[in-house]
Coordinates of N, CA and C in Angstrom, one line a residue:
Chain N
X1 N 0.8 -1.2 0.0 CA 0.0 0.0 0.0 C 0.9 1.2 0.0
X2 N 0.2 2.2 -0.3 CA 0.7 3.7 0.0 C 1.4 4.2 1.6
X3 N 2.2 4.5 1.2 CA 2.9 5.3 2.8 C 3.6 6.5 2.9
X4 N 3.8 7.1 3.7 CA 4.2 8.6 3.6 C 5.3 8.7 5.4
X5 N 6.5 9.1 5.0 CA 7.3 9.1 6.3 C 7.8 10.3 6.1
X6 N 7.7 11.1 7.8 CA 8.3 12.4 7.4 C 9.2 12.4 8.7
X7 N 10.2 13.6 8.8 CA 10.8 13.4 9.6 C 10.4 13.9 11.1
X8 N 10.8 13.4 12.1 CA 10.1 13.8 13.3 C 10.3 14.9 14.2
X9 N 9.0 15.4 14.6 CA 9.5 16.6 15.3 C 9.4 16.9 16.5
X10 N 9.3 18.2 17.2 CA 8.9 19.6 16.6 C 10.6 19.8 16.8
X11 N 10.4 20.4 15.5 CA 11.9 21.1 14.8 C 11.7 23.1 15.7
X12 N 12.8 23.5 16.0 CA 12.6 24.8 16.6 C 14.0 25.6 16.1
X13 N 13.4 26.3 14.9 CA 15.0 27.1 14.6 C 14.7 28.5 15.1
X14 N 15.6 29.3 14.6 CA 15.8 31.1 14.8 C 15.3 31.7 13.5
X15 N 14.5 32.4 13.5 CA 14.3 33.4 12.1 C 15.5 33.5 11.3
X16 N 15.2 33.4 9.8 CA 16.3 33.5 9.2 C 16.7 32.1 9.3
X17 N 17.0 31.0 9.6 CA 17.6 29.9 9.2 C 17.1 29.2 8.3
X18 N 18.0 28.6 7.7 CA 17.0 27.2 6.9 C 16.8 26.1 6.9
X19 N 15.2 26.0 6.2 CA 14.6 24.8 6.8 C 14.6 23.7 6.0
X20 N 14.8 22.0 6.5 CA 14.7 21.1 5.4 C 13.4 20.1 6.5
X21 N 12.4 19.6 5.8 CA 11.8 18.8 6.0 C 11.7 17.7 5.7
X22 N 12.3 16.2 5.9 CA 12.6 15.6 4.8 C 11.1 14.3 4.6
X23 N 10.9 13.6 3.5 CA 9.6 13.4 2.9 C 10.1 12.0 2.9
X24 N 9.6 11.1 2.5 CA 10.0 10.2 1.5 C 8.6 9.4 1.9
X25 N 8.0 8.5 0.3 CA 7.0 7.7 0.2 C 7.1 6.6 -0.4
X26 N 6.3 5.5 0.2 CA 5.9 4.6 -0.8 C 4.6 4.5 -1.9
X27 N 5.0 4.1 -2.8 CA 3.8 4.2 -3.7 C 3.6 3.1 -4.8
X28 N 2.8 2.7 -5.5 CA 2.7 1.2 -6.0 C 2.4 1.8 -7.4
X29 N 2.0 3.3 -7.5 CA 1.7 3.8 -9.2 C 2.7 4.9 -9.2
X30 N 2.5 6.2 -9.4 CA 3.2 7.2 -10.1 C 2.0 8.4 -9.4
X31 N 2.4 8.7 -8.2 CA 0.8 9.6 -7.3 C 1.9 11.2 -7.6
X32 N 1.0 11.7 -7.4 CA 1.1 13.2 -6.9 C 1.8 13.5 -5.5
X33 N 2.5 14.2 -5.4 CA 2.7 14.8 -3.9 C 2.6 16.2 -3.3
X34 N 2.0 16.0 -2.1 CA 2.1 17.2 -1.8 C 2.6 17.9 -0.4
X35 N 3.0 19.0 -0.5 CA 2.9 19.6 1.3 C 2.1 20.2 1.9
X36 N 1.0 20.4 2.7 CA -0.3 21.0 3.3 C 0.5 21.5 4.2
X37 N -0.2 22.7 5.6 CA 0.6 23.5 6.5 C -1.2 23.5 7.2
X38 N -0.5 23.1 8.7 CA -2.0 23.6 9.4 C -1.3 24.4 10.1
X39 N -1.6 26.4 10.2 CA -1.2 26.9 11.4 C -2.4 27.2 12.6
X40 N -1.5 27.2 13.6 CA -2.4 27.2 14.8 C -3.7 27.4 14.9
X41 N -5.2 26.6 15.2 CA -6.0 27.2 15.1 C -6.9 26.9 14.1
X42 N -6.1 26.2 12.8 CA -6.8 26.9 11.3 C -6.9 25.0 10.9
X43 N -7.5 25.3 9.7 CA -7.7 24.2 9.0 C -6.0 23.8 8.0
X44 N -6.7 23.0 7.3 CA -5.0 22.4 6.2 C -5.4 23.2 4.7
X45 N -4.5 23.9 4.6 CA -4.0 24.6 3.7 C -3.2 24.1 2.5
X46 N -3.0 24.0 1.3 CA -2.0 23.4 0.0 C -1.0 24.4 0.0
X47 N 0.2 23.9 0.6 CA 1.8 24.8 0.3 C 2.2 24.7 -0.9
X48 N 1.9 23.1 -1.5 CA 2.5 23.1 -2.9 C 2.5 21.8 -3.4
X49 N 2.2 21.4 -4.8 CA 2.4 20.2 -5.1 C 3.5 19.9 -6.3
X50 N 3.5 18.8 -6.6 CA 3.9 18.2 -7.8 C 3.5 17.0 -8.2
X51 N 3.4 17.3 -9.3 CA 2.4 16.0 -10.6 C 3.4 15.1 -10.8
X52 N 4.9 15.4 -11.2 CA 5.6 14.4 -11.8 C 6.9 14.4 -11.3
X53 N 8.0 13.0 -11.9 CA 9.4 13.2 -11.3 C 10.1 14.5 -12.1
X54 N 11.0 15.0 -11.0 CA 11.3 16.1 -11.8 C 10.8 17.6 -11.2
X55 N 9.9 17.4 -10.9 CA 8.6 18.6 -10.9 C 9.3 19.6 -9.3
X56 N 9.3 20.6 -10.0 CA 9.5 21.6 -8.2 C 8.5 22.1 -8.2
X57 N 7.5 21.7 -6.6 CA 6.8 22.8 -6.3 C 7.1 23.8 -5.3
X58 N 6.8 25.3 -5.7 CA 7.2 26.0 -4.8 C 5.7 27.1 -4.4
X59 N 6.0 28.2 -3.5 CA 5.1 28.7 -2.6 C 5.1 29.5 -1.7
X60 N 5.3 30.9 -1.7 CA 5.9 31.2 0.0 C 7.4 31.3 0.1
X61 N 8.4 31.0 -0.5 CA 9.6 31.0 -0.5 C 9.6 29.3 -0.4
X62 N 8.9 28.7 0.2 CA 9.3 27.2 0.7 C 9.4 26.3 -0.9
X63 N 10.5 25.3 -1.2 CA 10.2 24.5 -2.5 C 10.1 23.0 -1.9
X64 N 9.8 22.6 -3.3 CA 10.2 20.6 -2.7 C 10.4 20.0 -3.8
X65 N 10.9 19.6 -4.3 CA 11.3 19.1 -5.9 C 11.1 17.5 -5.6
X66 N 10.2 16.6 -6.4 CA 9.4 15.3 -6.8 C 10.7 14.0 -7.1
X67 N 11.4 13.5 -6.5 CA 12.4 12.8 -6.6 C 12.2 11.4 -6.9
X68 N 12.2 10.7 -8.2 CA 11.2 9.6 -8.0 C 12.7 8.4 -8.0
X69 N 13.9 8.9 -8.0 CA 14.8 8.1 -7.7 C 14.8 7.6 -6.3
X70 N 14.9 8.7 -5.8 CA 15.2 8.4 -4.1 C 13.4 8.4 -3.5
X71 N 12.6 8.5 -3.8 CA 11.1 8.4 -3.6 C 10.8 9.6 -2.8
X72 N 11.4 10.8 -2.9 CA 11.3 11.8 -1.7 C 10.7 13.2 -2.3
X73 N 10.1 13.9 -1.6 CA 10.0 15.0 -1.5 C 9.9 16.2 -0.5
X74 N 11.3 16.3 -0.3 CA 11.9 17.2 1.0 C 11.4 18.5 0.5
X75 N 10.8 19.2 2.1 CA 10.2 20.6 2.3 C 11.7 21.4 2.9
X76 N 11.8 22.6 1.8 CA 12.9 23.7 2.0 C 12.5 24.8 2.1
X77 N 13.3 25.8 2.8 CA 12.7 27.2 2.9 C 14.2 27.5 3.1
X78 N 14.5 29.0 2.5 CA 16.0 29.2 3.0 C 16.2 30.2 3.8
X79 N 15.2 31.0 4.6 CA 15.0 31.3 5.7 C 13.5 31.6 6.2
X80 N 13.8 31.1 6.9 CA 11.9 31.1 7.9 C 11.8 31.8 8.6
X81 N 10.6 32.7 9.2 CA 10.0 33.7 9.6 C 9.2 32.9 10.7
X82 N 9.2 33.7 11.8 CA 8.0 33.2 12.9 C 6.7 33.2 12.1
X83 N 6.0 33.6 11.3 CA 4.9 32.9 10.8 C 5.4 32.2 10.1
X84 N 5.9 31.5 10.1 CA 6.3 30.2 9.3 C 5.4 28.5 10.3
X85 N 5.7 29.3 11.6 CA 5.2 28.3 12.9 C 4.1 27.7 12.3
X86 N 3.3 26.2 11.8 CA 2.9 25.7 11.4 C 3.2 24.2 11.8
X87 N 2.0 23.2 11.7 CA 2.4 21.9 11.4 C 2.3 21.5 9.9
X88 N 3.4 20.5 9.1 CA 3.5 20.8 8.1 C 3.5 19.3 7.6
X89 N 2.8 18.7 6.6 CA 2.3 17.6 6.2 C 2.3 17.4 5.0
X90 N 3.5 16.1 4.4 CA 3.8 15.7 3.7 C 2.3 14.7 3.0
X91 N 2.2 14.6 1.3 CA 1.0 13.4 1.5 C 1.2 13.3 0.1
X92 N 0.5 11.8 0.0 CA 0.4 11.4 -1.7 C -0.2 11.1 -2.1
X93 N -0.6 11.3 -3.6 CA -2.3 11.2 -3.8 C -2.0 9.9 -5.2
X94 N -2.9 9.2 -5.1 CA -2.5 8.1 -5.9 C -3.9 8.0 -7.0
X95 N -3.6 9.0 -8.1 CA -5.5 9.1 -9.0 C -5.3 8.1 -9.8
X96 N -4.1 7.5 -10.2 CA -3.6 6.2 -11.3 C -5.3 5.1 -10.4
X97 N -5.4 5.2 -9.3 CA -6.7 4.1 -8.7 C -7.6 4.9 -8.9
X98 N -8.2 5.8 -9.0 CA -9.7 7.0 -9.7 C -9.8 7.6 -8.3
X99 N -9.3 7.2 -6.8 CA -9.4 7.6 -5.5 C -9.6 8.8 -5.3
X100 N -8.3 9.4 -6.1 CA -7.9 10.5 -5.5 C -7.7 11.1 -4.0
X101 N -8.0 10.0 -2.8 CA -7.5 10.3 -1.3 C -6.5 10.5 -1.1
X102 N -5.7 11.3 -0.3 CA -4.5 11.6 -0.1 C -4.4 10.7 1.6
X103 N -2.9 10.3 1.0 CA -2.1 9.3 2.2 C -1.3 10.4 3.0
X104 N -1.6 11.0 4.3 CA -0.4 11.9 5.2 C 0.0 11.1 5.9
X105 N 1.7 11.8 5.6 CA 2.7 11.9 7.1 C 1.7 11.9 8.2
X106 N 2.9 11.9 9.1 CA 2.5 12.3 11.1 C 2.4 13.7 11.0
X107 N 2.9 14.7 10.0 CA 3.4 16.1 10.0 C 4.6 16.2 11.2
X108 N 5.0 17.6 10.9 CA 5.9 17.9 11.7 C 6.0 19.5 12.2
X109 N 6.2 19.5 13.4 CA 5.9 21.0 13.8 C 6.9 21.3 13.9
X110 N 6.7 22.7 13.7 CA 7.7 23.6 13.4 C 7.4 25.0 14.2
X111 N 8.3 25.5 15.3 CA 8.4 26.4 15.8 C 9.2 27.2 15.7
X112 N 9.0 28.8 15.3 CA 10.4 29.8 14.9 C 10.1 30.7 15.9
X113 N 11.3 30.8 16.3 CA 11.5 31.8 17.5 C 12.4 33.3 17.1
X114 N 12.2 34.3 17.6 CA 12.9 35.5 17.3 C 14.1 35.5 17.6
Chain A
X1 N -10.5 27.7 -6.4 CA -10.8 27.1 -4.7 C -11.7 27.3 -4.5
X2 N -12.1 26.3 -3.6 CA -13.4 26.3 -3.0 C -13.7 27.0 -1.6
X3 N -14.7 27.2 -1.6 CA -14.9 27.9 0.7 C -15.8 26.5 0.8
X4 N -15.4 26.1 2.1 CA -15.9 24.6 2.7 C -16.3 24.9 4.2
X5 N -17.4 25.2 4.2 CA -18.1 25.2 5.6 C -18.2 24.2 6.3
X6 N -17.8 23.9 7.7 CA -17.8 23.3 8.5 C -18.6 23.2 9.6
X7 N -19.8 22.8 10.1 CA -20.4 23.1 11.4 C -20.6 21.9 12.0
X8 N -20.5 21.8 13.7 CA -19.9 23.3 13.9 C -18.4 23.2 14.5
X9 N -18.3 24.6 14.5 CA -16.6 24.3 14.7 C -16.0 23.6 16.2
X10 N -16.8 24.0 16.9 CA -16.0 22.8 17.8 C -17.3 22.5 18.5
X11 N -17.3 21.1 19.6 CA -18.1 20.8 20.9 C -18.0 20.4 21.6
X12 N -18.5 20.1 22.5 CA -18.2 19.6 24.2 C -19.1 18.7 24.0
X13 N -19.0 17.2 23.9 CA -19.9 16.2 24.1 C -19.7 15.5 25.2
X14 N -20.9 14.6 25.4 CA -21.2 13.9 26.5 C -20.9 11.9 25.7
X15 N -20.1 11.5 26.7 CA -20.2 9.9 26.3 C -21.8 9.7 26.4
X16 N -21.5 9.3 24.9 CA -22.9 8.4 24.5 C -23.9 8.6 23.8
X17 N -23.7 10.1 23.5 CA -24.2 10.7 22.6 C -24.3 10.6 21.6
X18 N -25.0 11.4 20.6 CA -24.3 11.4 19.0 C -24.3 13.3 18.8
X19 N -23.4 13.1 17.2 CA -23.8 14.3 16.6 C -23.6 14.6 16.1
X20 N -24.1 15.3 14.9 CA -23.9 15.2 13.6 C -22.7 16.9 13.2
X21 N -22.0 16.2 11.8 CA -21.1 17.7 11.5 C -21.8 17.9 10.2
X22 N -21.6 18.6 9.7 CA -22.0 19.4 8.4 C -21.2 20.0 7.6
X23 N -21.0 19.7 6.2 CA -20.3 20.2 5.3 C -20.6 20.7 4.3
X24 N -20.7 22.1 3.6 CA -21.1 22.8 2.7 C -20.2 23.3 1.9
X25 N -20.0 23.1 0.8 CA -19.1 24.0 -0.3 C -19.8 24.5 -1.3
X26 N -19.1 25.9 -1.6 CA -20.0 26.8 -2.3 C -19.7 26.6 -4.1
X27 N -19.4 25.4 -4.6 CA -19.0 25.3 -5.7 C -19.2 23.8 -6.2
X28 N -19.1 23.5 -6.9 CA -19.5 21.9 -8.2 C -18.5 21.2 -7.6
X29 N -18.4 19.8 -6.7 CA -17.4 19.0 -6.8 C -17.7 17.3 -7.2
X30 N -16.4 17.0 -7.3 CA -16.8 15.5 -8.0 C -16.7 14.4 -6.3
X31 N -15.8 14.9 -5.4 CA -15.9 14.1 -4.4 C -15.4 14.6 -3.5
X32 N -16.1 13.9 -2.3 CA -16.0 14.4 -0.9 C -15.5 13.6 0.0
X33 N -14.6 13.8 0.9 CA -14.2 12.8 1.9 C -13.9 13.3 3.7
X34 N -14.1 12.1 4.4 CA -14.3 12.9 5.1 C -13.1 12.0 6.1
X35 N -12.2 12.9 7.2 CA -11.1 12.7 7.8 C -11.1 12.7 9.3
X36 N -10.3 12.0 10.2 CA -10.0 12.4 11.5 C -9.0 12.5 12.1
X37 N -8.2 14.0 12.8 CA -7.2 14.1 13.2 C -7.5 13.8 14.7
X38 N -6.7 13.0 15.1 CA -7.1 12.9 16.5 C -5.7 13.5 16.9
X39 N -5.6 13.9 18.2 CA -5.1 14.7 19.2 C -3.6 14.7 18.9
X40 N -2.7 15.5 18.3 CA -1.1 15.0 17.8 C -0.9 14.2 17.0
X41 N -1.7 13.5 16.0 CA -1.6 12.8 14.6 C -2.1 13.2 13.9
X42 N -1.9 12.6 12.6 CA -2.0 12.8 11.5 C -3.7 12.4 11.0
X43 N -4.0 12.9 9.6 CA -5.2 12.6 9.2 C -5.4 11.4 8.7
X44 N -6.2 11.1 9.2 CA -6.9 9.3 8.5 C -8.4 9.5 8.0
X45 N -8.1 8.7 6.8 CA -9.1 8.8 5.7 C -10.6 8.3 6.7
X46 N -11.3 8.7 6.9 CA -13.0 7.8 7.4 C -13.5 7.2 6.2
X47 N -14.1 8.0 5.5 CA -14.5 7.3 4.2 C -15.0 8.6 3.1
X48 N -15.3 7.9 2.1 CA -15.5 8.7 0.4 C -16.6 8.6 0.8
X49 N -17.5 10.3 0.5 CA -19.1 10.5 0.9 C -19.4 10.4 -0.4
X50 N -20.3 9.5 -0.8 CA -20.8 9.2 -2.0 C -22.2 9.3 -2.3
X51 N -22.8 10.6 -4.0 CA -23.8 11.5 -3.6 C -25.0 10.2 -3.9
X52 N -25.9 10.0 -3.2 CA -27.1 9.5 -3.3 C -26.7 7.9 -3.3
X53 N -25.6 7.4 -2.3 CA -25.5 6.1 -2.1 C -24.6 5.6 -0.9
X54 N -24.0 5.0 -0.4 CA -23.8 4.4 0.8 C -22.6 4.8 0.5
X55 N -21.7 5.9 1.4 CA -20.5 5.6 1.8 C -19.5 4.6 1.3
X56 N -18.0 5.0 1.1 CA -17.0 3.9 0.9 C -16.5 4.2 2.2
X57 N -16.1 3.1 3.3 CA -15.7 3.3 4.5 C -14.2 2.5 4.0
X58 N -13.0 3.1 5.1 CA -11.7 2.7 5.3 C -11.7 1.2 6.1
X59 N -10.9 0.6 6.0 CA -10.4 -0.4 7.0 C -10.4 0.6 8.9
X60 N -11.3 0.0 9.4 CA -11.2 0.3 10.9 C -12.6 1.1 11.3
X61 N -13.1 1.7 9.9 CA -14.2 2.7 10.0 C -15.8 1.9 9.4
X62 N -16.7 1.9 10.5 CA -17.7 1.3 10.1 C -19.1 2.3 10.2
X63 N -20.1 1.7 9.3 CA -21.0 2.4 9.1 C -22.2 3.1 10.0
X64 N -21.8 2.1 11.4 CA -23.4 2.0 12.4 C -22.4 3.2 13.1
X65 N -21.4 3.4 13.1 CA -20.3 4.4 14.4 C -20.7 5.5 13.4
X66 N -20.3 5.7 12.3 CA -19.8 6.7 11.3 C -20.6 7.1 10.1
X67 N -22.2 7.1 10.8 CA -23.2 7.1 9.3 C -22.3 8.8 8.5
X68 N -23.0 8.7 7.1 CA -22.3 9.4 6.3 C -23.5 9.9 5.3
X69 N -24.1 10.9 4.8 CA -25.1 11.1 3.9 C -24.4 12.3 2.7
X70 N -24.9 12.2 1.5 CA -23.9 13.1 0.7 C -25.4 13.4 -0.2
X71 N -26.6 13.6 -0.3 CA -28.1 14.5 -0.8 C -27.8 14.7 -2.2
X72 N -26.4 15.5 -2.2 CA -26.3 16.5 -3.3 C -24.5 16.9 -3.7
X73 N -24.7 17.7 -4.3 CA -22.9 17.4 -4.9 C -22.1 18.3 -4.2
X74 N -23.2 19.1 -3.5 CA -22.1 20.5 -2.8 C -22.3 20.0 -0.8
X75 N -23.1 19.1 -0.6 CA -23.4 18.7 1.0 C -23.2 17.7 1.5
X76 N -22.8 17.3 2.4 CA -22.5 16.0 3.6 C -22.3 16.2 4.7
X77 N -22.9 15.3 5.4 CA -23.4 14.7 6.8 C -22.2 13.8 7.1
X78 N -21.8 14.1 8.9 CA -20.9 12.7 9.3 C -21.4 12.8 10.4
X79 N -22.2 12.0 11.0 CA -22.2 11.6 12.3 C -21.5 10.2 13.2
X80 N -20.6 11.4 14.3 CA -20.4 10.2 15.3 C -21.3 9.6 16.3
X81 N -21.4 8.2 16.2 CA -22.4 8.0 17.0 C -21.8 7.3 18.3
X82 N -22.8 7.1 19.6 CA -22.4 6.8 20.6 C -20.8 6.7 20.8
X83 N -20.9 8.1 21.2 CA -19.2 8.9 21.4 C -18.6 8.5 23.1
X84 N -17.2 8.3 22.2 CA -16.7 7.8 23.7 C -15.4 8.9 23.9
X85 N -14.7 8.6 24.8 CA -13.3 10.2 25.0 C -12.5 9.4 24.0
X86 N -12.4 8.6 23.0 CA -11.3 8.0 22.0 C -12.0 9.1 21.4
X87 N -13.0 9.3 20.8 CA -13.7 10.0 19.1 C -13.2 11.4 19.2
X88 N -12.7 12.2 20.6 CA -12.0 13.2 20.8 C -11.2 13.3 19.7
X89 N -11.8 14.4 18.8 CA -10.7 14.6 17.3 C -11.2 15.8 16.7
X90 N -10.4 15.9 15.6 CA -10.4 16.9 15.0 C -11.5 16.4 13.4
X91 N -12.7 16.4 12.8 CA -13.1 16.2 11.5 C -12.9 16.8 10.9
X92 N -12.5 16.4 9.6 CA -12.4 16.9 8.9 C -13.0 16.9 7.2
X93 N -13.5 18.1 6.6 CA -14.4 17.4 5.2 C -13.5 18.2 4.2
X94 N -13.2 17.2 2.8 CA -11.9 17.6 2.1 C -12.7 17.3 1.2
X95 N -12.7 17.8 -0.6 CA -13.3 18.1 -1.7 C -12.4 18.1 -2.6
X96 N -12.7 17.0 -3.9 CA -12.0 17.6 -5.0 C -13.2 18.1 -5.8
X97 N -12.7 19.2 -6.4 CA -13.3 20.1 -7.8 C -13.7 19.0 -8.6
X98 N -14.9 19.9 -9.2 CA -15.1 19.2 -10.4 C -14.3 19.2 -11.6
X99 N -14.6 18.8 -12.9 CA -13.9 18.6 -13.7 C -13.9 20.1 -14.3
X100 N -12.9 20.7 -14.8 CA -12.6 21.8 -15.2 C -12.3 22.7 -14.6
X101 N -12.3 22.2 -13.5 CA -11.5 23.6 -12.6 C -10.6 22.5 -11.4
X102 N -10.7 21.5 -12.1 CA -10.2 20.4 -10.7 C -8.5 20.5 -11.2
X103 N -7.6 20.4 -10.5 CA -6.3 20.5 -10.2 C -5.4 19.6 -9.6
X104 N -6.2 18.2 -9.2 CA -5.9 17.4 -8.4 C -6.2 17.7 -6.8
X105 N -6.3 18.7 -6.7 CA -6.1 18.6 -5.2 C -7.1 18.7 -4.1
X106 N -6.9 18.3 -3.2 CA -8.1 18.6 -2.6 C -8.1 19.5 -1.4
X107 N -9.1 20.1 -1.0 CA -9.4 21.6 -0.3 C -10.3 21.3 0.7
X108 N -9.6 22.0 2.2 CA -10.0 21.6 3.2 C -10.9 22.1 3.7
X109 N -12.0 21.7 4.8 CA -13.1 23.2 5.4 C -11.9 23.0 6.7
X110 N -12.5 23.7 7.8 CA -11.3 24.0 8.7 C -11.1 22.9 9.8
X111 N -12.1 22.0 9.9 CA -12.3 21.2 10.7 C -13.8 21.7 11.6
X112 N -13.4 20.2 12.2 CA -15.2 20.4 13.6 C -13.9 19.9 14.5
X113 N -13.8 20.4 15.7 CA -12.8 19.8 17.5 C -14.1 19.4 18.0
X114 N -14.0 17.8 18.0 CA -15.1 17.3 19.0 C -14.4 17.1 20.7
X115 N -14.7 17.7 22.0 CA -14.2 16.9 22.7 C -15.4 15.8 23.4
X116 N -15.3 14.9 23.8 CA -16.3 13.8 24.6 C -15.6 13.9 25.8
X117 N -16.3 14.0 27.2 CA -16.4 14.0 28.6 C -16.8 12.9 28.8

């Protein structure tokens, strides 16, 4: 089946640093991926996707480029801002089955301090 | 994108109760699904609200706990029934667009926070 591993957190950097989130999936077709962001409070939000290998999605300053070698798609920012503070959720959408349900990570929280 | 209403946004339940959530989107979609974040995890699929027929439920998720009603193409019903402090979670109702404006993706309402006492 479909699976989605992200890396564990809560990650806590300084404004201004940069961030890697790292992704990686299993998948049995050729799915879509994406990153969603819930900030405090709020519902899940689309940061960004990608349809194919190859593909960078970016958004916000944050990218993730679709790696179908290594099966990953690590979340980057190259400096983060206290609103950046979010939980952030890796996922894979598998429409090759007509589903279209998306498989999430655990997410991973992220707290930026001044 | 769509706006996906959610009601209601949070409650305070009683073990043993039921109650129903509500989901409205103001635009044409091909499908609806409905999710649960429970307390520091991640989202797990409940099932595909399917319009004018029975639910596709997940492995773990059954029909008599988790009735599910979808009328029309823009509305659905999720009721938890006889709630215990596990069902303590976050719902959630997720949408893909219809055809021609669909993009793959799908668009969240903001959630319902159930707590059970």
């Amino acid at each position: 089946g479909n699976s989605v591993t992200q890396m564990e957190g809560p990650v806590t950097l300084s404004e201004e640093a940069f961030l890697t989130i790292n992704c990686t999936y299993t998948a049995t077709g050729y799915p879509s991926l994406f990153w969603y962001v819930q900030y405090p409070g709020e519902g899940l939000q689309l940061l960004l996707k990608a349809t194919k290998a190859d593909d960078k999605g970016s958004n916000k300053g944050f990218e993730a480029t679709y790696r179908k070698e290594t099966t990953s798609f690590h979340l980057e920012k190259g400096s983060v801002q206290v609103s950046d503070s979010a939980v952030y959720f890796c996922a894979l959408q598998d429409s090759g089955a007509g589903s279209y349900q998306l498989t999430f990570g655990k997410g991973t929280k992220l707290s930026v301090i001044p | 994108s769509a706006v996906i209403s959610q009601k209601p946004s949070r409650d305070i339940c009683q073990r043993g109760t039921s109650l129903t959530i509500q989901c409205q989107v103001d635009s044409q979609v091909t499908m609806m699904f409905w999710y649960r974040q429970q307390p520091g995890q991640s989202l797990t699929l409940i099932a595909t609200a399917n319009q004018g027929s029975e639910a596709t439920y997940e492995s773990g998720f059954v029909i008599d706990k988790f009735p599910i009603s979808r009328p029309n193409l823009t509305f659905s019903t999720l009721t938890v029934s006889n709630m215990s402090p596990e069902d303590s979670s976050i719902y959630l109702c997720s949408v893909l667009l219809a055809a021609g404006t669909n993009t793959g993706e799908l668009f969240f309402g903001e959630g319902s926070r159930l707590t059970v006492l």
